[in-house]
PDB file of N, CA, C and O in Angstrom:
ATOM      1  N   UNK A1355      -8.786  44.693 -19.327  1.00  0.00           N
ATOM      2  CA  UNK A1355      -7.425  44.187 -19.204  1.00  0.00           C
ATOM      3  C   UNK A1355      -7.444  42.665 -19.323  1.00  0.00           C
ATOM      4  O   UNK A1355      -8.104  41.874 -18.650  1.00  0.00           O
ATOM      5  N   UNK A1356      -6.481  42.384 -20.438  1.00  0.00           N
ATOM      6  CA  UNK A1356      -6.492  40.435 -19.638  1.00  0.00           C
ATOM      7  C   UNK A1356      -5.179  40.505 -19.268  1.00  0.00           C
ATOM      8  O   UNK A1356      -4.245  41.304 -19.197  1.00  0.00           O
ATOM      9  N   UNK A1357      -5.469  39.337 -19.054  1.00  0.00           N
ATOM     10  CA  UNK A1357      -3.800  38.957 -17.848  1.00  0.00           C
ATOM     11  C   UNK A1357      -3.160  37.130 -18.055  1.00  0.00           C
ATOM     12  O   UNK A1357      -3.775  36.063 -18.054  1.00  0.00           O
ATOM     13  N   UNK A1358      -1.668  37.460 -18.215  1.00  0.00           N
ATOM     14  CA  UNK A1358      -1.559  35.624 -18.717  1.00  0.00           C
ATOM     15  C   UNK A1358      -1.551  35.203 -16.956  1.00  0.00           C
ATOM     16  O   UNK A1358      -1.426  35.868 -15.928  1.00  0.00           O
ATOM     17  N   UNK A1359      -1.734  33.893 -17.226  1.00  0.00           N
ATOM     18  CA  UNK A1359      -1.833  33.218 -16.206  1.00  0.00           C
ATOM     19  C   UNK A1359      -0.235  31.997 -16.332  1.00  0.00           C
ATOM     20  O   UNK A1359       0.153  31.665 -17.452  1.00  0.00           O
ATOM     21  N   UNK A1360       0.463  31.505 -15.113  1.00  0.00           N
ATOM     22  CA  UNK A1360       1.561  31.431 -14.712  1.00  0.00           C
ATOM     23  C   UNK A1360       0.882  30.431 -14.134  1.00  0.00           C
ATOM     24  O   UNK A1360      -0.098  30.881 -13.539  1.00  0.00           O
ATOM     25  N   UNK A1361       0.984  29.237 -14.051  1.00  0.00           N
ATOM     26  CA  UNK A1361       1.008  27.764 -13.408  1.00  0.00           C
ATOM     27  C   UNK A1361       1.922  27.517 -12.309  1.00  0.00           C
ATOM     28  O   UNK A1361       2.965  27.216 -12.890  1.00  0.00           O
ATOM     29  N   UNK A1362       2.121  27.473 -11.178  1.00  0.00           N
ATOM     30  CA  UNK A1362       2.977  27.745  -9.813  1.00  0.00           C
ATOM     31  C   UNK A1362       2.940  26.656  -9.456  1.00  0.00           C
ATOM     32  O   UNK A1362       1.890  26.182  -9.023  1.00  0.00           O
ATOM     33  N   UNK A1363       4.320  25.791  -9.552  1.00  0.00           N
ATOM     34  CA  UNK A1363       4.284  24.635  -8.726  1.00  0.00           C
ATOM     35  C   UNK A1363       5.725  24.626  -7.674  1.00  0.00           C
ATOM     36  O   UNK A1363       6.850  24.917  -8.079  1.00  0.00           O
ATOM     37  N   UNK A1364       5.363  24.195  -6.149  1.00  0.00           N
ATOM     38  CA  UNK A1364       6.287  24.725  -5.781  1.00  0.00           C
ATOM     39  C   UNK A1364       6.696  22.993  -4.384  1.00  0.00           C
ATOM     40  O   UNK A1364       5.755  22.571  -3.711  1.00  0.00           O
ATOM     41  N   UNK A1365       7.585  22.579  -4.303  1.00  0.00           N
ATOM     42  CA  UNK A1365       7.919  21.683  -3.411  1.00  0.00           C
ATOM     43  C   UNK A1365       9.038  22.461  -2.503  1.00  0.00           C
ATOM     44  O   UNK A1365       9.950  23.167  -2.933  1.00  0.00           O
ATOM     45  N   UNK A1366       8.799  22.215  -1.411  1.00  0.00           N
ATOM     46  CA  UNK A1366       9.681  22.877  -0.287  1.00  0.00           C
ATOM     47  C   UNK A1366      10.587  21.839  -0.193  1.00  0.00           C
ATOM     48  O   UNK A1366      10.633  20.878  -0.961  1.00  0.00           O
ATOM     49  N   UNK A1367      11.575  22.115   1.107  1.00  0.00           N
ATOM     50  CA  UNK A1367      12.852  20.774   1.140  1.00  0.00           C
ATOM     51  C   UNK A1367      12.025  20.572   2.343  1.00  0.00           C
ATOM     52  O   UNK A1367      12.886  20.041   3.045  1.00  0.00           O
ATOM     53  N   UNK A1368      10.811  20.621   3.201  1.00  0.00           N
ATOM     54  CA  UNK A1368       9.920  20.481   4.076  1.00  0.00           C
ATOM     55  C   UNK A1368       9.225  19.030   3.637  1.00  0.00           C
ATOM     56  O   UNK A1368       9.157  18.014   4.328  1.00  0.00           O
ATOM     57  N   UNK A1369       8.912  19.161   2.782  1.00  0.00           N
ATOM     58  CA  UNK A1369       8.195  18.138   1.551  1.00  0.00           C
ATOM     59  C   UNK A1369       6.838  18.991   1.295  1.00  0.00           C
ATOM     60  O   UNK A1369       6.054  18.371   0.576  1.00  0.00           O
ATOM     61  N   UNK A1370       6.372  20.268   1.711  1.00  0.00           N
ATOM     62  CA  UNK A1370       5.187  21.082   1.977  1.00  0.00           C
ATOM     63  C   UNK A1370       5.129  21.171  -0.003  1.00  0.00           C
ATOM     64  O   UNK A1370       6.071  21.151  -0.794  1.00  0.00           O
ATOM     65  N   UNK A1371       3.733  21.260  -0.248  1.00  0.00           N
ATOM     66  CA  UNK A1371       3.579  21.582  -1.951  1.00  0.00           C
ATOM     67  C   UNK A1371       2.505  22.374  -1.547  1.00  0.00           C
ATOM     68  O   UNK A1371       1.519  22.295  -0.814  1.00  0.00           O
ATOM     69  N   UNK A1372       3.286  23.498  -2.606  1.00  0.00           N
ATOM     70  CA  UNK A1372       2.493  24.776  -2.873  1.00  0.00           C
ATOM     71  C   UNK A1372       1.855  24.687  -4.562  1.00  0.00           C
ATOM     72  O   UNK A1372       2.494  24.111  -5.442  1.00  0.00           O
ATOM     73  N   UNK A1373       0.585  25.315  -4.805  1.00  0.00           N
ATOM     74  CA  UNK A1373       0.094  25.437  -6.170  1.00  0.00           C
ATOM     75  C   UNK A1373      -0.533  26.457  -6.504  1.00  0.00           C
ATOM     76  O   UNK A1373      -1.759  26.559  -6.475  1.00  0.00           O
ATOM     77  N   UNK A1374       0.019  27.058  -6.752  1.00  0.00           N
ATOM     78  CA  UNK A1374      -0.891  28.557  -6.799  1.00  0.00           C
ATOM     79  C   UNK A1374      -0.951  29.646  -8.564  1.00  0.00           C
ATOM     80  O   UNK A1374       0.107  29.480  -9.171  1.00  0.00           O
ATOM     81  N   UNK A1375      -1.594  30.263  -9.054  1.00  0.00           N
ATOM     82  CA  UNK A1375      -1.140  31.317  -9.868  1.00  0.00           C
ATOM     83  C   UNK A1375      -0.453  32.195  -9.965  1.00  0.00           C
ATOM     84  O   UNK A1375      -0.036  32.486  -8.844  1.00  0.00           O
ATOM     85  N   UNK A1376      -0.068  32.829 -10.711  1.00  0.00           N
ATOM     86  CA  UNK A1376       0.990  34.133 -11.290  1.00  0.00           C
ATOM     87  C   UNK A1376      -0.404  34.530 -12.087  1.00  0.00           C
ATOM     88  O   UNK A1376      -0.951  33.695 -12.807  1.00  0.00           O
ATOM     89  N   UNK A1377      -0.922  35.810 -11.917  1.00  0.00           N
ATOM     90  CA  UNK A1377      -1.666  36.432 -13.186  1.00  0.00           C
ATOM     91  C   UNK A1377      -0.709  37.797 -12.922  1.00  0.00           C
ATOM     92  O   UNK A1377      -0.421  38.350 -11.860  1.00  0.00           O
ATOM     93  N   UNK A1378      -0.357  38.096 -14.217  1.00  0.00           N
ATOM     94  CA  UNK A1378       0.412  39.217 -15.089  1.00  0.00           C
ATOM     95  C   UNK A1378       0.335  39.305 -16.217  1.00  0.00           C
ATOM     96  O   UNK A1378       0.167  38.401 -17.035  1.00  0.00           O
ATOM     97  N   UNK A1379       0.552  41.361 -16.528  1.00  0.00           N
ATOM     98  CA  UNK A1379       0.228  41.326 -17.749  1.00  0.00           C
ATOM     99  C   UNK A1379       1.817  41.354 -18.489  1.00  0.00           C
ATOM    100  O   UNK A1379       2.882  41.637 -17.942  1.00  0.00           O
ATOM    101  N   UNK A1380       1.585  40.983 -19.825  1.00  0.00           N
ATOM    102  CA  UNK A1380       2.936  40.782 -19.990  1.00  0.00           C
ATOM    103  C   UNK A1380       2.897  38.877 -20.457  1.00  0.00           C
ATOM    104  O   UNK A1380       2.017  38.166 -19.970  1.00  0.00           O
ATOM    105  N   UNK A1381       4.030  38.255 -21.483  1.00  0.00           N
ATOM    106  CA  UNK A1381       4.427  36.859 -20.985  1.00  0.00           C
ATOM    107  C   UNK A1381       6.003  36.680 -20.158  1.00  0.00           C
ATOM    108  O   UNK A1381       6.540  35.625 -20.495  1.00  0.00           O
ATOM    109  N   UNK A1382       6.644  37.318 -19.381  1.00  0.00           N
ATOM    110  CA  UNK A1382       8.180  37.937 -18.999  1.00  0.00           C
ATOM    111  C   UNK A1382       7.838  36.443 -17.786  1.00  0.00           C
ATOM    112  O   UNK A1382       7.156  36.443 -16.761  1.00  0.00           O
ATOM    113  N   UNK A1383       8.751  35.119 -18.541  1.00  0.00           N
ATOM    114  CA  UNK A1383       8.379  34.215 -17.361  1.00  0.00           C
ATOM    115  C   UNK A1383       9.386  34.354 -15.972  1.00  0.00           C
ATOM    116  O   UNK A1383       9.205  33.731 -14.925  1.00  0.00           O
ATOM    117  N   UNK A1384      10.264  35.130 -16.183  1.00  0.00           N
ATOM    118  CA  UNK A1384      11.308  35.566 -15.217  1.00  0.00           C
ATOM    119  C   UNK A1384      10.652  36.653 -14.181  1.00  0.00           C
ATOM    120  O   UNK A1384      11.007  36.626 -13.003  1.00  0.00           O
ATOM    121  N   UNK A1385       9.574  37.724 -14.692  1.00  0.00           N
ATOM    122  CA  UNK A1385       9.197  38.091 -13.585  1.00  0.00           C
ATOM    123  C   UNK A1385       8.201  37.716 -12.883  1.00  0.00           C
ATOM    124  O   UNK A1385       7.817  38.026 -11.756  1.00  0.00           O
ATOM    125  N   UNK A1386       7.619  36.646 -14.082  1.00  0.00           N
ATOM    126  CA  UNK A1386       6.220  35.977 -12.812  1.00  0.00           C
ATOM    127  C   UNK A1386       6.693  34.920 -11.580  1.00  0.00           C
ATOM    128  O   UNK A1386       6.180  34.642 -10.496  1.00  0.00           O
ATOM    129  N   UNK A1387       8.360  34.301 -12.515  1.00  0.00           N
ATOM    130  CA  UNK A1387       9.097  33.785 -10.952  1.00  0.00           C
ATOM    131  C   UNK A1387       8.900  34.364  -9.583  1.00  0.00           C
ATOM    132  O   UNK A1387       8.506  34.132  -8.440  1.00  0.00           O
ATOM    133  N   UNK A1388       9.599  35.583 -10.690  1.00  0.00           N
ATOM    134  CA  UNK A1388      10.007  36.689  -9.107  1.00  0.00           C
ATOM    135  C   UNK A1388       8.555  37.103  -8.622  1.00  0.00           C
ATOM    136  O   UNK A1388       8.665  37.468  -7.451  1.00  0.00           O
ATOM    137  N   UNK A1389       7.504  37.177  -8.961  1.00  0.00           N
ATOM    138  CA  UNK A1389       6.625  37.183  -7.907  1.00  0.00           C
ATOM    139  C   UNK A1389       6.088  36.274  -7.606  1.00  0.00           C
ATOM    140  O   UNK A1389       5.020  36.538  -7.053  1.00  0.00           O
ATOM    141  N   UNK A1390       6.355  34.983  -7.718  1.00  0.00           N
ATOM    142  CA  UNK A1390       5.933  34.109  -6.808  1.00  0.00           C
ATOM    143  C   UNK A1390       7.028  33.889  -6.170  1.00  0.00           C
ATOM    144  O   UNK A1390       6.685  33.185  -5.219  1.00  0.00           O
ATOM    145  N   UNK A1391       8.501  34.121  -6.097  1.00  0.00           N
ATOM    146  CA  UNK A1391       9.356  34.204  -5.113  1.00  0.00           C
ATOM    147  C   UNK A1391       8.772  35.365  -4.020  1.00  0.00           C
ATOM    148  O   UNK A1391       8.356  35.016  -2.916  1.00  0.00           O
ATOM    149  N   UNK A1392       8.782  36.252  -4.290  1.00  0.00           N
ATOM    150  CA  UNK A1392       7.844  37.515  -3.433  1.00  0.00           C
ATOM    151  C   UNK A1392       7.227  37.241  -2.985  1.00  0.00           C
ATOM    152  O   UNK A1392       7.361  37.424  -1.775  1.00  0.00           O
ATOM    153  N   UNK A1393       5.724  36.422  -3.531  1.00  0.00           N
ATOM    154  CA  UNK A1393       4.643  36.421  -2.707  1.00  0.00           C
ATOM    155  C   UNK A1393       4.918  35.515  -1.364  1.00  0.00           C
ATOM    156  O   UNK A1393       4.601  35.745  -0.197  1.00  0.00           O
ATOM    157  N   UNK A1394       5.895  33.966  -2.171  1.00  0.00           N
ATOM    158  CA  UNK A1394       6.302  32.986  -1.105  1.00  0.00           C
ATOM    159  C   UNK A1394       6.262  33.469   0.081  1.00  0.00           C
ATOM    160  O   UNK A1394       5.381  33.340   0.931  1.00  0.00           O
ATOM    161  N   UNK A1395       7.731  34.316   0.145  1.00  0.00           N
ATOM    162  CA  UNK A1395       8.315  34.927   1.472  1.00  0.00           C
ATOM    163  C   UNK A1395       7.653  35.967   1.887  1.00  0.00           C
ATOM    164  O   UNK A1395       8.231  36.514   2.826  1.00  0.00           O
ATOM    165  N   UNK A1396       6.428  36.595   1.496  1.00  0.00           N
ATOM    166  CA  UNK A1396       5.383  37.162   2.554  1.00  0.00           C
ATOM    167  C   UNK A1396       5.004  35.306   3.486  1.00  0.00           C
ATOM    168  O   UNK A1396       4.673  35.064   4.646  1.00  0.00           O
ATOM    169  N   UNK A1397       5.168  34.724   2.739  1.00  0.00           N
ATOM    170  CA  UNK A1397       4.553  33.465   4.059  1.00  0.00           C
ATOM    171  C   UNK A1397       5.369  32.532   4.358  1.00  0.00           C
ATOM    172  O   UNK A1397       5.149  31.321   4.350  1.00  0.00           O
ATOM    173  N   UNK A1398       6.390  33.122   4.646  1.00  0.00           N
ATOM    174  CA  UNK A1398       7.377  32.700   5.091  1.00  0.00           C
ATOM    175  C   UNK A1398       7.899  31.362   4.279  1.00  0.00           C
ATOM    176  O   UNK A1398       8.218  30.378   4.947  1.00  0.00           O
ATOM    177  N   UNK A1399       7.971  31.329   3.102  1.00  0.00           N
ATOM    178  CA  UNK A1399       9.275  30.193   2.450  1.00  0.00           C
ATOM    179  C   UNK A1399       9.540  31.217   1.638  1.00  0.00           C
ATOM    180  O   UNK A1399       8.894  31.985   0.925  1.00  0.00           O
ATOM    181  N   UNK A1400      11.362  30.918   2.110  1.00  0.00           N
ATOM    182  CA  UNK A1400      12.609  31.395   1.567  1.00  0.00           C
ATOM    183  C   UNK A1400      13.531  30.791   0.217  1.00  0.00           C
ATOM    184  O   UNK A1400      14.118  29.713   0.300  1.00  0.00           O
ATOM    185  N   UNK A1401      13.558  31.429  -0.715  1.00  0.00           N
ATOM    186  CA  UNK A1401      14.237  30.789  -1.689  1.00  0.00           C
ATOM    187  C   UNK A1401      14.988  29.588  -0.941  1.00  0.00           C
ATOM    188  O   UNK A1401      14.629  28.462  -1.286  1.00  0.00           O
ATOM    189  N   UNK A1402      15.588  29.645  -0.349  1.00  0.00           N
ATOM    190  CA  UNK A1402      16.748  28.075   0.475  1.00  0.00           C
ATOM    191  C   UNK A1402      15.274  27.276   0.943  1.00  0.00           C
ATOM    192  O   UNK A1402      15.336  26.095   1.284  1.00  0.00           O
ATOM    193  N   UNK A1403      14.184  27.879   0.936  1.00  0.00           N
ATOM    194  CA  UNK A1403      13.688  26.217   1.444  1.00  0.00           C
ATOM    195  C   UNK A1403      12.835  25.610   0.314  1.00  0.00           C
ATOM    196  O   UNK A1403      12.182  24.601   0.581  1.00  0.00           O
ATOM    197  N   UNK A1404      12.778  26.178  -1.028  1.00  0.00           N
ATOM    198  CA  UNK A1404      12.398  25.477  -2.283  1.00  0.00           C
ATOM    199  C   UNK A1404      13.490  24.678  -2.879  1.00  0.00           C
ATOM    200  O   UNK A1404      14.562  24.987  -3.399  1.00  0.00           O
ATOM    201  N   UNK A1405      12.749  23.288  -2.590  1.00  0.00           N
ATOM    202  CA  UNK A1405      13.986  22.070  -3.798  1.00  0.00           C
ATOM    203  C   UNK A1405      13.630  22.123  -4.739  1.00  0.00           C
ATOM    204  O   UNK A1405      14.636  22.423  -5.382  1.00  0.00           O
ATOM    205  N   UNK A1406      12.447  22.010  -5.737  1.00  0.00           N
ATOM    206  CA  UNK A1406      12.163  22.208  -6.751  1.00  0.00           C
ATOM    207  C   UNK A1406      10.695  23.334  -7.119  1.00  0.00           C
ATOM    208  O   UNK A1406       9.917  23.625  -6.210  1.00  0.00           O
ATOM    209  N   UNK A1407      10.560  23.707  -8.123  1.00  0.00           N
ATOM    210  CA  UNK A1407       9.307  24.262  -8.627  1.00  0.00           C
ATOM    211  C   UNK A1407       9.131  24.555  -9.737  1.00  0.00           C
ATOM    212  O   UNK A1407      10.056  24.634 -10.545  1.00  0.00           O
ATOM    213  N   UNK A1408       7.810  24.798 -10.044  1.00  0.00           N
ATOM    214  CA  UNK A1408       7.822  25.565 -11.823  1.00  0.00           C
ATOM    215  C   UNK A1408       6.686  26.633 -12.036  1.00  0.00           C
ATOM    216  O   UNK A1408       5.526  26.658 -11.626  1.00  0.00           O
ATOM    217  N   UNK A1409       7.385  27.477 -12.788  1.00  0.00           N
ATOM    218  CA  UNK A1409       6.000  28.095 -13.075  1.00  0.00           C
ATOM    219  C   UNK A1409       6.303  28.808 -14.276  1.00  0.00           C
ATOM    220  O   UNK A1409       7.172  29.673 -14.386  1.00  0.00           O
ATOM    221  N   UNK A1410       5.430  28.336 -15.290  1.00  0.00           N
ATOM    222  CA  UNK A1410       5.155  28.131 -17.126  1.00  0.00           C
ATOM    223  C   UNK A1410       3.705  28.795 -17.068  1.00  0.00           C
ATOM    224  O   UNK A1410       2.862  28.661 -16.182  1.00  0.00           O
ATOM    225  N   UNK A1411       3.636  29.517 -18.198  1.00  0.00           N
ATOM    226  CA  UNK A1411       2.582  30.169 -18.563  1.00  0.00           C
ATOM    227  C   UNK A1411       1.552  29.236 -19.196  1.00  0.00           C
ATOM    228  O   UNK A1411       1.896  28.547 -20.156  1.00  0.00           O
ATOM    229  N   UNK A1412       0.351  29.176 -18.729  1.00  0.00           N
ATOM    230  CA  UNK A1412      -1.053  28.612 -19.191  1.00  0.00           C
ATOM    231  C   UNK A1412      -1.386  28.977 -20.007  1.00  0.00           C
ATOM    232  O   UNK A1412      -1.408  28.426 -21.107  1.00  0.00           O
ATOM    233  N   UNK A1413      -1.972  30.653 -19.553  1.00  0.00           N
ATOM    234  CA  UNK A1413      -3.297  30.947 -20.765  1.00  0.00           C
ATOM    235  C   UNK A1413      -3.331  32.478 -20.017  1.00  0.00           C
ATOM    236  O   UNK A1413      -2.847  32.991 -19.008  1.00  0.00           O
ATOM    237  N   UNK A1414      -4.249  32.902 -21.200  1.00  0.00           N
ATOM    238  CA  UNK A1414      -4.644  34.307 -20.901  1.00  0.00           C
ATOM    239  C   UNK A1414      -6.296  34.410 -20.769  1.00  0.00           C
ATOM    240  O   UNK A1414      -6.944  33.451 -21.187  1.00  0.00           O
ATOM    241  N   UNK A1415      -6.864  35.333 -20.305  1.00  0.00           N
ATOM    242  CA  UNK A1415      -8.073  35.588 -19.181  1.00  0.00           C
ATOM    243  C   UNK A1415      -8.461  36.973 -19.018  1.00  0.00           C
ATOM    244  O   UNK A1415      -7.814  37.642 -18.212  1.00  0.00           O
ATOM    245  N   UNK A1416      -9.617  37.625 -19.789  1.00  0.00           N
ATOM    246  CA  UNK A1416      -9.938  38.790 -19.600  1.00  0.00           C
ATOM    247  C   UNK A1416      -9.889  39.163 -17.402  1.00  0.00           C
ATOM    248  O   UNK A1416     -10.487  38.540 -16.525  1.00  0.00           O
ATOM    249  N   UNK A1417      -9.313  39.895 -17.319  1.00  0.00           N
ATOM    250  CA  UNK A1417      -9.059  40.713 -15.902  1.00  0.00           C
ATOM    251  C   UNK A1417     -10.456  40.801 -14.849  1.00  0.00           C
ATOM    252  O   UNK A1417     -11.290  41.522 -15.396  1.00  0.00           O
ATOM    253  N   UNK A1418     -10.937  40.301 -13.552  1.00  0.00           N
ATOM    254  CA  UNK A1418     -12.131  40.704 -12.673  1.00  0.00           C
ATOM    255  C   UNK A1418     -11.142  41.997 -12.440  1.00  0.00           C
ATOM    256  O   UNK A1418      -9.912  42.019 -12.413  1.00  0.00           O
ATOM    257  N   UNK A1419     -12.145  43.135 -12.269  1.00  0.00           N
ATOM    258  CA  UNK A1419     -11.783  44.104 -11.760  1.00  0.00           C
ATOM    259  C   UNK A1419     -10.911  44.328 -10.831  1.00  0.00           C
ATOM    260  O   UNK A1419     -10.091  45.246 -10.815  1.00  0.00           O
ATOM    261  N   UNK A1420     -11.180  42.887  -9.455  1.00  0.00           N
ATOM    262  CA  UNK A1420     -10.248  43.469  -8.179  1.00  0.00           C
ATOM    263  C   UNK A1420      -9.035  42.639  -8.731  1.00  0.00           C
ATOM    264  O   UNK A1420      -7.989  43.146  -8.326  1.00  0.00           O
ATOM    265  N   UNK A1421      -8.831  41.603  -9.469  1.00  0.00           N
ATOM    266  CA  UNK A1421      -7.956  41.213 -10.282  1.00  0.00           C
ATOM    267  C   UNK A1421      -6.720  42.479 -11.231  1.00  0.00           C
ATOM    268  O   UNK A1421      -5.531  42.766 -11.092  1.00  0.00           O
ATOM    269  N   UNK A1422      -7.583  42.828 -11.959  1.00  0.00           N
ATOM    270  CA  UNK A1422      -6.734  44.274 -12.741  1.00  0.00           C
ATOM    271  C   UNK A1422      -6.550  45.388 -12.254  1.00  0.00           C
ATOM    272  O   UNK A1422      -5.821  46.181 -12.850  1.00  0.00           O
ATOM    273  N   UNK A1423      -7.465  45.907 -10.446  1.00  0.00           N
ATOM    274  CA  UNK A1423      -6.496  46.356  -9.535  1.00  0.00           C
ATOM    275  C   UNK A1423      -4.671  46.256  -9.205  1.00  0.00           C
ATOM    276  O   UNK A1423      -3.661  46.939  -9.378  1.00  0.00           O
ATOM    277  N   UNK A1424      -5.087  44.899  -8.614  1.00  0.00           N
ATOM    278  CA  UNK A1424      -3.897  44.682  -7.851  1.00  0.00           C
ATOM    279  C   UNK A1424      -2.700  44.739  -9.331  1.00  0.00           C
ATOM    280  O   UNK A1424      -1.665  45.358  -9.083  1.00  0.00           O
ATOM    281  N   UNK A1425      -2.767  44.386 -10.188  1.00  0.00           N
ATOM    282  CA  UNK A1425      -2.521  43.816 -11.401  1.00  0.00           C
ATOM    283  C   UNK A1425      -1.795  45.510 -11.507  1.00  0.00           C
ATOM    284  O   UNK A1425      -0.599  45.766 -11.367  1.00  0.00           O
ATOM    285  N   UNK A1426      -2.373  46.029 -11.653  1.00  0.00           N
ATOM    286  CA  UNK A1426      -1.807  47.889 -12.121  1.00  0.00           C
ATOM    287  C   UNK A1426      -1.235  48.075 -10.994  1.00  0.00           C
ATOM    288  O   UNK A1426      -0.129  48.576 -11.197  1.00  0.00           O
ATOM    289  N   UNK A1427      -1.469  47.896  -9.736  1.00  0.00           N
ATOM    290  CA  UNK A1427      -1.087  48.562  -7.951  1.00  0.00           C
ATOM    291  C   UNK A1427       0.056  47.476  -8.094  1.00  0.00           C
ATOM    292  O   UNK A1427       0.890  48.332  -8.388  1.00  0.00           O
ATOM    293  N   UNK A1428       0.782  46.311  -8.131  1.00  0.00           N
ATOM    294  CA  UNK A1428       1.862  45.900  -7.483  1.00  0.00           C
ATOM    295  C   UNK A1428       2.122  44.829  -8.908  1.00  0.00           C
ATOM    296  O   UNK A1428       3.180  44.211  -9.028  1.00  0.00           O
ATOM    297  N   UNK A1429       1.280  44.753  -9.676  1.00  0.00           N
ATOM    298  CA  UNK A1429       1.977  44.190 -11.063  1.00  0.00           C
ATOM    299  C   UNK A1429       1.640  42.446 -10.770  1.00  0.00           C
ATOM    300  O   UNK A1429       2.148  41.487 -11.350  1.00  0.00           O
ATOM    301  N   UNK A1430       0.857  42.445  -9.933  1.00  0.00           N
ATOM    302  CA  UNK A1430       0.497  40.490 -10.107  1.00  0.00           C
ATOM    303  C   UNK A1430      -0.891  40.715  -9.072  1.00  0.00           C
ATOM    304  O   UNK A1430      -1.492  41.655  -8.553  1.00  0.00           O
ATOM    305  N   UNK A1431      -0.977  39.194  -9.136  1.00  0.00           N
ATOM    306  CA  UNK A1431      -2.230  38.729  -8.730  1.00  0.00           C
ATOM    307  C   UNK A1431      -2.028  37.110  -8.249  1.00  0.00           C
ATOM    308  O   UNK A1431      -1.512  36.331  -9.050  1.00  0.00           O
ATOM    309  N   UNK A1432      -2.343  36.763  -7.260  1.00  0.00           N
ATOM    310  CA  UNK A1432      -1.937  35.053  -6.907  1.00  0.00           C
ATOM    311  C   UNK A1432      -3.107  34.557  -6.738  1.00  0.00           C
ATOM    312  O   UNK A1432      -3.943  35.443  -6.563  1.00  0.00           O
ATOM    313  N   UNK A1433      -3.480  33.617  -6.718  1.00  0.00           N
ATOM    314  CA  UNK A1433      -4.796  32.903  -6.552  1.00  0.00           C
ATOM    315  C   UNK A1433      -4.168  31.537  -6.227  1.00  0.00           C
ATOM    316  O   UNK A1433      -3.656  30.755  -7.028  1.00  0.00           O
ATOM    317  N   UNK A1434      -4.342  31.366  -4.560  1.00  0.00           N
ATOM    318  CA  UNK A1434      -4.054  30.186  -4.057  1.00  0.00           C
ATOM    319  C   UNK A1434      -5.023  28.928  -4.541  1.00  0.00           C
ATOM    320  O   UNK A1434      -6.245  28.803  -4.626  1.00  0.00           O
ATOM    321  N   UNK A1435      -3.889  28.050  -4.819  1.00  0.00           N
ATOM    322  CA  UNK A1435      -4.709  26.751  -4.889  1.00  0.00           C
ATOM    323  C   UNK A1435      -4.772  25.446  -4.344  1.00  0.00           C
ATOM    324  O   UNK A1435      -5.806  24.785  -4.241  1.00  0.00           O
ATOM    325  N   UNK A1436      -3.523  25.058  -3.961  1.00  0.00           N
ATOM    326  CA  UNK A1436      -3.399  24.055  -2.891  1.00  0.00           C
ATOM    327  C   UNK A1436      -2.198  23.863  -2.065  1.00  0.00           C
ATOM    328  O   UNK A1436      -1.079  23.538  -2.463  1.00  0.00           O
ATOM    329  N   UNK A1437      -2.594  24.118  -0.812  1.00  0.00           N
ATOM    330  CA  UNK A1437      -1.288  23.935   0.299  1.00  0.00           C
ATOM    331  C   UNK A1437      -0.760  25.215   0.764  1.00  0.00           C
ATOM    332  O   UNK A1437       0.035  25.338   1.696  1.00  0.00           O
ATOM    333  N   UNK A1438      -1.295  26.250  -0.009  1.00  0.00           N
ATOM    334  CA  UNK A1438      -1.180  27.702   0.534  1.00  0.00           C
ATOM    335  C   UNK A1438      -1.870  27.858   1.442  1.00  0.00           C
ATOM    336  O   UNK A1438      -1.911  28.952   2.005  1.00  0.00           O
TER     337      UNK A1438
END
């Protein structure tokens, strides 16, 4: 499986910055939003407490296995990177 990768940039109205991935298969940049809106609010930030963010597709990346798990089981994959 590969999987595109989704560039996650996220500023709270906290001033808190989040940076994390979107891996999905697919390029649908509307639903890799929505799962990094999803994943957010498992940790508690709520759409109302993002002032700005982005998340634009990088690149694509043959799949690690526990990667193309989750990837088939709930349709993404996040890979925290800073401030998560």
């Amino acid at each position: 499986m590969r999987v595109n990768v989704f560039d996650t940039h996220v500023r709270t109205r906290e001033g808190r910055y989040l940076h994390f991935d979107v891996l999905i298969e697919g390029t649908d940049q509307a639903r890799a939003t929505q799962y990094a809106r999803d994943w957010m609010a498992t940790r508690g930030v709520q759409d109302a407490d993002i002032e700005q963010s982005r998340c634009q597709f990088c690149h694509s990346e043959p799949a690690h296995p526990e990667i193309a798990a989750a990837v088939t089981g709930q349709g993404y994959y996040i890979i925290p990177l800073e401030g998560c």
